[in-house]
Tab-separated table of C-alpha atoms in Angstrom:
chain	number	residue	atom	x	y	z
A	796	UNK	CA	-2.169	-26.670	-44.946
A	797	UNK	CA	-3.154	-23.139	-44.012
A	798	UNK	CA	-0.546	-21.058	-42.631
A	799	UNK	CA	-0.827	-20.592	-38.903
A	800	UNK	CA	-0.164	-17.274	-37.542
A	801	UNK	CA	2.443	-16.555	-34.677
A	802	UNK	CA	0.990	-16.640	-31.253
A	803	UNK	CA	0.465	-13.274	-29.681
A	804	UNK	CA	1.059	-13.028	-26.085
A	805	UNK	CA	-1.664	-11.143	-23.793
A	806	UNK	CA	0.244	-8.209	-22.516
A	807	UNK	CA	0.752	-7.590	-18.726
A	808	UNK	CA	-1.519	-5.747	-16.784
A	809	UNK	CA	-1.026	-5.174	-13.234
A	810	UNK	CA	-2.980	-7.120	-10.793
A	811	UNK	CA	-5.550	-4.545	-8.542
A	812	UNK	CA	-5.768	-5.535	-5.231
A	813	UNK	CA	-7.846	-4.193	-1.771
A	814	UNK	CA	-6.128	-3.128	1.332
A	815	UNK	CA	-7.769	-4.609	4.314
A	816	UNK	CA	-7.834	-0.776	5.432
A	817	UNK	CA	-10.481	-0.101	3.062
A	818	UNK	CA	-12.741	-1.932	5.187
A	819	UNK	CA	-11.946	-0.441	8.565
A	820	UNK	CA	-13.314	-0.525	11.215
A	821	UNK	CA	-14.285	-4.126	9.982
A	822	UNK	CA	-11.820	-6.598	10.451
A	823	UNK	CA	-9.589	-8.434	7.825
A	824	UNK	CA	-11.726	-11.381	6.631
A	825	UNK	CA	-14.586	-8.762	5.342
A	826	UNK	CA	-11.644	-7.143	3.160
A	827	UNK	CA	-11.128	-11.077	1.873
A	828	UNK	CA	-14.830	-11.138	1.507
A	829	UNK	CA	-15.584	-7.886	-0.440
A	830	UNK	CA	-12.740	-8.372	-2.530
A	831	UNK	CA	-13.995	-11.677	-3.564
A	832	UNK	CA	-17.320	-10.886	-4.272
A	833	UNK	CA	-16.490	-7.387	-6.226
A	834	UNK	CA	-13.653	-9.098	-8.508
A	835	UNK	CA	-10.289	-7.866	-7.060
A	836	UNK	CA	-7.140	-9.640	-8.067
A	837	UNK	CA	-6.197	-10.023	-4.373
A	838	UNK	CA	-5.970	-8.610	-1.238
A	839	UNK	CA	-3.128	-6.529	0.822
A	840	UNK	CA	-3.121	-7.276	4.582
A	841	UNK	CA	-2.808	-3.977	6.899
A	842	UNK	CA	-1.344	-5.368	9.778
A	843	UNK	CA	-2.159	-3.378	12.519
A	844	UNK	CA	-4.806	-2.998	15.931
A	845	UNK	CA	-7.342	-5.967	14.201
A	846	UNK	CA	-6.324	-9.260	15.927
A	847	UNK	CA	-7.224	-11.063	12.598
A	848	UNK	CA	-4.647	-8.866	10.381
A	849	UNK	CA	-1.856	-10.173	12.780
A	850	UNK	CA	-2.706	-13.690	12.665
A	851	UNK	CA	-1.102	-15.282	9.366
A	852	UNK	CA	-2.833	-18.771	9.970
A	853	UNK	CA	-6.079	-17.206	10.223
A	854	UNK	CA	-5.093	-15.039	6.945
A	855	UNK	CA	-4.159	-18.108	5.240
A	856	UNK	CA	-7.406	-19.370	6.092
A	857	UNK	CA	-9.386	-16.393	4.463
A	858	UNK	CA	-7.265	-16.537	1.573
A	859	UNK	CA	-8.146	-20.068	0.991
A	860	UNK	CA	-11.703	-19.645	1.756
A	861	UNK	CA	-12.111	-16.558	-0.708
A	862	UNK	CA	-9.832	-17.994	-3.470
A	863	UNK	CA	-8.142	-14.361	-2.951
A	864	UNK	CA	-4.274	-14.076	-2.924
A	865	UNK	CA	-2.409	-12.116	-0.566
A	866	UNK	CA	-0.485	-9.861	-2.891
A	867	UNK	CA	1.050	-7.970	-0.432
A	868	UNK	CA	1.741	-7.104	3.566
A	869	UNK	CA	1.680	-3.352	4.792
A	870	UNK	CA	3.843	-3.857	7.941
A	871	UNK	CA	2.879	-2.227	11.436
A	872	UNK	CA	4.279	1.257	10.729
A	873	UNK	CA	1.380	3.476	12.234
A	874	UNK	CA	1.727	5.155	15.494
A	875	UNK	CA	-1.296	3.049	16.533
A	876	UNK	CA	0.687	-0.222	15.556
A	877	UNK	CA	4.039	0.410	17.493
A	878	UNK	CA	3.286	-2.529	19.822
A	879	UNK	CA	1.850	-4.725	17.129
A	880	UNK	CA	4.160	-8.176	17.310
A	881	UNK	CA	6.936	-6.132	18.955
A	882	UNK	CA	7.640	-2.626	20.460
A	883	UNK	CA	11.078	-3.140	18.207
A	884	UNK	CA	10.559	-1.623	14.996
A	885	UNK	CA	13.550	-4.233	13.499
A	886	UNK	CA	11.113	-7.322	14.808
A	887	UNK	CA	8.068	-5.849	13.258
A	888	UNK	CA	9.850	-5.668	9.591
A	889	UNK	CA	11.062	-8.732	9.782
A	890	UNK	CA	8.180	-10.514	10.947
A	891	UNK	CA	6.236	-8.980	8.048
A	892	UNK	CA	8.625	-10.336	5.519
A	893	UNK	CA	7.999	-13.563	7.423
A	894	UNK	CA	4.333	-13.191	6.962
A	895	UNK	CA	4.807	-12.127	3.328
A	896	UNK	CA	6.609	-15.415	2.669
A	897	UNK	CA	4.201	-17.624	4.436
A	898	UNK	CA	1.360	-16.042	2.779
A	899	UNK	CA	3.091	-16.167	-0.745
A	900	UNK	CA	2.854	-12.608	-1.001
A	901	UNK	CA	5.399	-10.607	-3.440
A	902	UNK	CA	5.838	-7.334	-1.290
A	903	UNK	CA	6.055	-5.769	1.759
A	904	UNK	CA	4.909	-2.102	2.311
A	905	UNK	CA	6.671	-0.312	5.048
A	906	UNK	CA	7.023	3.580	6.085
A	907	UNK	CA	10.305	5.443	6.625
A	908	UNK	CA	11.371	5.444	10.336
A	909	UNK	CA	10.013	7.986	12.405
A	910	UNK	CA	12.620	10.705	13.609
A	911	UNK	CA	12.988	9.714	17.109
A	912	UNK	CA	13.620	5.914	16.007
A	913	UNK	CA	17.503	6.890	15.652
A	914	UNK	CA	18.940	3.353	16.067
A	915	UNK	CA	16.499	1.885	13.647
A	916	UNK	CA	16.724	4.892	11.232
A	917	UNK	CA	20.359	4.177	10.963
A	918	UNK	CA	20.150	0.601	9.994
A	919	UNK	CA	17.093	1.260	8.099
A	920	UNK	CA	18.602	0.892	4.690
A	921	UNK	CA	21.086	-1.539	5.401
A	922	UNK	CA	18.060	-3.870	7.171
A	923	UNK	CA	16.061	-3.915	4.048
A	924	UNK	CA	18.611	-4.520	1.795
A	925	UNK	CA	19.523	-7.768	4.001
A	926	UNK	CA	16.035	-8.800	4.211
A	927	UNK	CA	15.407	-8.279	0.481
A	928	UNK	CA	18.163	-10.308	-0.348
A	929	UNK	CA	17.487	-13.279	1.991
A	930	UNK	CA	13.701	-13.399	1.201
A	931	UNK	CA	13.338	-12.552	-2.171
A	932	UNK	CA	10.633	-10.312	-1.224
A	933	UNK	CA	10.529	-6.526	-2.626
A	934	UNK	CA	10.379	-4.262	0.648
A	935	UNK	CA	8.666	-1.307	-0.981
A	936	UNK	CA	9.275	1.978	1.226
A	937	UNK	CA	6.144	4.539	0.769
A	938	UNK	CA	6.464	8.362	0.533
A	939	UNK	CA	4.827	10.074	3.196
A	940	UNK	CA	3.358	13.817	4.379
A	941	UNK	CA	3.865	16.504	6.542
A	942	UNK	CA	1.803	17.029	10.170
A	943	UNK	CA	0.437	19.418	11.977
A	944	UNK	CA	2.692	19.455	15.238
A	945	UNK	CA	1.002	19.124	18.526
A	946	UNK	CA	0.079	22.981	19.705
A	947	UNK	CA	1.191	24.542	16.210
A	948	UNK	CA	-0.340	26.930	14.084
A	949	UNK	CA	-3.053	25.708	11.753
A	950	UNK	CA	-0.651	26.296	8.795
A	951	UNK	CA	2.341	24.614	10.281
A	952	UNK	CA	3.503	21.227	9.426
A	953	UNK	CA	6.674	19.428	10.306
A	954	UNK	CA	7.891	15.800	8.980
A	955	UNK	CA	7.688	13.024	11.489
A	956	UNK	CA	10.126	10.777	8.974
A	957	UNK	CA	13.627	10.433	8.863
A	958	UNK	CA	14.995	12.036	6.767
A	959	UNK	CA	12.184	13.182	4.851
A	960	UNK	CA	8.794	12.228	3.711
A	961	UNK	CA	10.452	11.191	0.342
A	962	UNK	CA	12.320	7.928	0.249
A	963	UNK	CA	14.234	8.720	-3.157
A	964	UNK	CA	16.062	11.126	-1.237
A	965	UNK	CA	17.892	7.920	0.533
A	966	UNK	CA	17.597	5.703	-2.259
A	967	UNK	CA	15.920	2.230	-2.237
A	968	UNK	CA	15.512	-0.794	-4.480
A	969	UNK	CA	11.594	-0.837	-4.299
A	970	UNK	CA	9.080	2.045	-3.744
A	971	UNK	CA	5.456	2.466	-2.898
A	972	UNK	CA	3.855	5.576	-4.599
A	973	UNK	CA	0.690	6.355	-2.333
A	974	UNK	CA	-1.051	9.230	-4.286
A	975	UNK	CA	-3.319	10.169	-1.103
A	976	UNK	CA	-0.146	10.762	0.454
A	977	UNK	CA	0.958	12.729	-2.647
A	978	UNK	CA	-1.936	14.967	-2.226
A	979	UNK	CA	-1.480	15.640	1.619
A	980	UNK	CA	2.447	16.474	0.986
A	981	UNK	CA	1.316	18.979	-1.911
A	982	UNK	CA	3.928	17.010	-4.221
A	983	UNK	CA	3.705	16.204	-7.768
A	984	UNK	CA	2.987	12.839	-8.663
A	985	UNK	CA	4.595	12.240	-11.760
A	986	UNK	CA	7.888	13.828	-10.593
A	987	UNK	CA	8.260	11.460	-7.886
A	988	UNK	CA	7.193	8.384	-9.776
A	989	UNK	CA	10.086	9.379	-12.421
A	990	UNK	CA	12.116	9.883	-9.194
A	991	UNK	CA	11.304	6.538	-8.095
A	992	UNK	CA	12.029	5.043	-11.357
A	993	UNK	CA	12.279	1.596	-12.205
A	994	UNK	CA	11.902	1.088	-8.396
A	995	UNK	CA	8.523	1.885	-8.427
A	996	UNK	CA	6.952	-1.451	-7.442
A	997	UNK	CA	3.658	-1.157	-5.556
A	998	UNK	CA	0.915	1.881	-6.158
A	999	UNK	CA	-1.616	2.779	-3.093
A	1000	UNK	CA	-4.353	3.999	-5.170
A	1001	UNK	CA	-6.441	6.604	-3.610
A	1002	UNK	CA	-7.116	10.581	-4.423
A	1003	UNK	CA	-6.945	13.774	-2.287
A	1004	UNK	CA	-8.080	17.314	-2.787
A	1005	UNK	CA	-4.857	19.021	-1.754
A	1006	UNK	CA	-5.594	19.588	2.006
A	1007	UNK	CA	-2.619	18.757	4.433
A	1008	UNK	CA	-4.306	15.415	5.880
A	1009	UNK	CA	-4.254	11.923	4.552
A	1010	UNK	CA	-8.013	11.638	2.862
A	1011	UNK	CA	-7.883	8.427	0.889
A	1012	UNK	CA	-10.663	9.184	-1.607
A	1013	UNK	CA	-12.270	6.933	-4.285
A	1014	UNK	CA	-9.764	7.871	-7.145
A	1015	UNK	CA	-11.716	10.396	-9.464
A	1016	UNK	CA	-12.969	12.286	-6.089
A	1017	UNK	CA	-10.347	14.034	-5.901
A	1018	UNK	CA	-7.548	16.369	-7.430
A	1019	UNK	CA	-4.708	13.878	-7.994
A	1020	UNK	CA	-3.874	12.671	-11.745
A	1021	UNK	CA	-4.945	9.266	-10.711
A	1022	UNK	CA	-6.213	8.099	-14.354
A	1023	UNK	CA	-2.702	9.519	-15.514
A	1024	UNK	CA	-0.704	7.757	-13.611
A	1025	UNK	CA	-2.651	4.371	-14.219
A	1026	UNK	CA	-2.159	4.677	-17.883
A	1027	UNK	CA	1.297	5.794	-17.463
A	1028	UNK	CA	1.361	2.235	-15.640
A	1029	UNK	CA	-0.677	0.422	-17.952
A	1030	UNK	CA	2.471	-0.847	-19.842
A	1031	UNK	CA	5.766	-1.938	-18.749
A	1032	UNK	CA	4.948	-2.026	-14.761
A	1033	UNK	CA	5.630	-5.071	-13.469
A	1034	UNK	CA	4.443	-4.113	-9.940
A	1035	UNK	CA	0.823	-4.124	-8.047
A	1036	UNK	CA	-1.805	-1.602	-7.606
A	1037	UNK	CA	-3.582	-1.732	-4.355
A	1038	UNK	CA	-6.787	0.462	-3.577
A	1039	UNK	CA	-6.373	2.038	-0.346
A	1040	UNK	CA	-9.748	4.322	0.286
A	1041	UNK	CA	-11.320	5.413	3.321
A	1042	UNK	CA	-15.102	3.567	3.734
A	1043	UNK	CA	-15.160	4.607	7.333
A	1044	UNK	CA	-18.020	6.942	7.143
A	1045	UNK	CA	-20.111	4.865	4.315
A	1046	UNK	CA	-23.549	4.656	5.744
A	1047	UNK	CA	-24.040	0.986	5.228
A	1048	UNK	CA	-22.498	-1.657	3.860
A	1049	UNK	CA	-24.251	-1.101	0.283
A	1050	UNK	CA	-22.771	1.859	0.136
A	1051	UNK	CA	-18.647	0.754	0.996
A	1052	UNK	CA	-19.564	-1.959	-1.456
A	1053	UNK	CA	-20.608	0.451	-4.053
A	1054	UNK	CA	-17.315	2.767	-3.358
A	1055	UNK	CA	-15.241	-0.361	-3.543
A	1056	UNK	CA	-16.825	-1.266	-6.820
A	1057	UNK	CA	-16.250	2.281	-8.096
A	1058	UNK	CA	-12.843	2.301	-7.103
A	1059	UNK	CA	-12.012	-1.364	-8.993
A	1060	UNK	CA	-13.860	0.056	-11.715
A	1061	UNK	CA	-11.767	3.009	-12.241
A	1062	UNK	CA	-8.507	1.055	-11.691
A	1063	UNK	CA	-9.445	-1.221	-14.185
A	1064	UNK	CA	-10.724	1.143	-16.940
A	1065	UNK	CA	-7.331	3.310	-16.616
A	1066	UNK	CA	-5.039	0.357	-16.763
A	1067	UNK	CA	-7.130	-0.995	-19.854
A	1068	UNK	CA	-7.885	-3.895	-18.340
């Protein structure tokens, strides 16, 4: 009999998802539809002022209708979402974890506490540890950037986050690396990824030119080492890569689809898919 060669296992490749924030101002359902049409592996739900993004049964229906799994849930952490689900940030985070469990997502993305959220900030690390232990969901804290204070000089920048824009200064079990935020903060993407180490569980893939604002450009259109970061993650990375790009100014639906297709192709190519 001919000798049978041992079976070769296919290498693991991180899934590439589309954030529903990438289709704003359109609703979350459009994000599911475009992700399916373009061949993404799934969707990250940005929970914000869009009522559809807050409705778990509706999100489940969109997931089943399009065949797009929910890879992750972005907790309502923005200034404009401070009353989504609850004015209490602890309740918002708990509901985000519950939504991820209901939608069978692996990850919840959350921003560090704002500086004025003292009680929440004091309990934040312990709250995350408790929720991760109870749910099995990875709660990945995201790196942020400094902002210009109201009435401040054009070059003045302060951190709105506690204790800083860099979550590795506290130390959490899981992190989200956002490359647009890295650009806006003037940080070194590789140094930050190294500090996150094995805790790096999630990547928001987008580009930036280095100006101090959150641009969320299609990867390859800015100055960040998006390609090199993806190539570094192409082996040994067990997390998820999610495109979180700004198509708000796309002049037409065709232009939006083209940008999102280009972003997906960039990610897949540099991950070695």
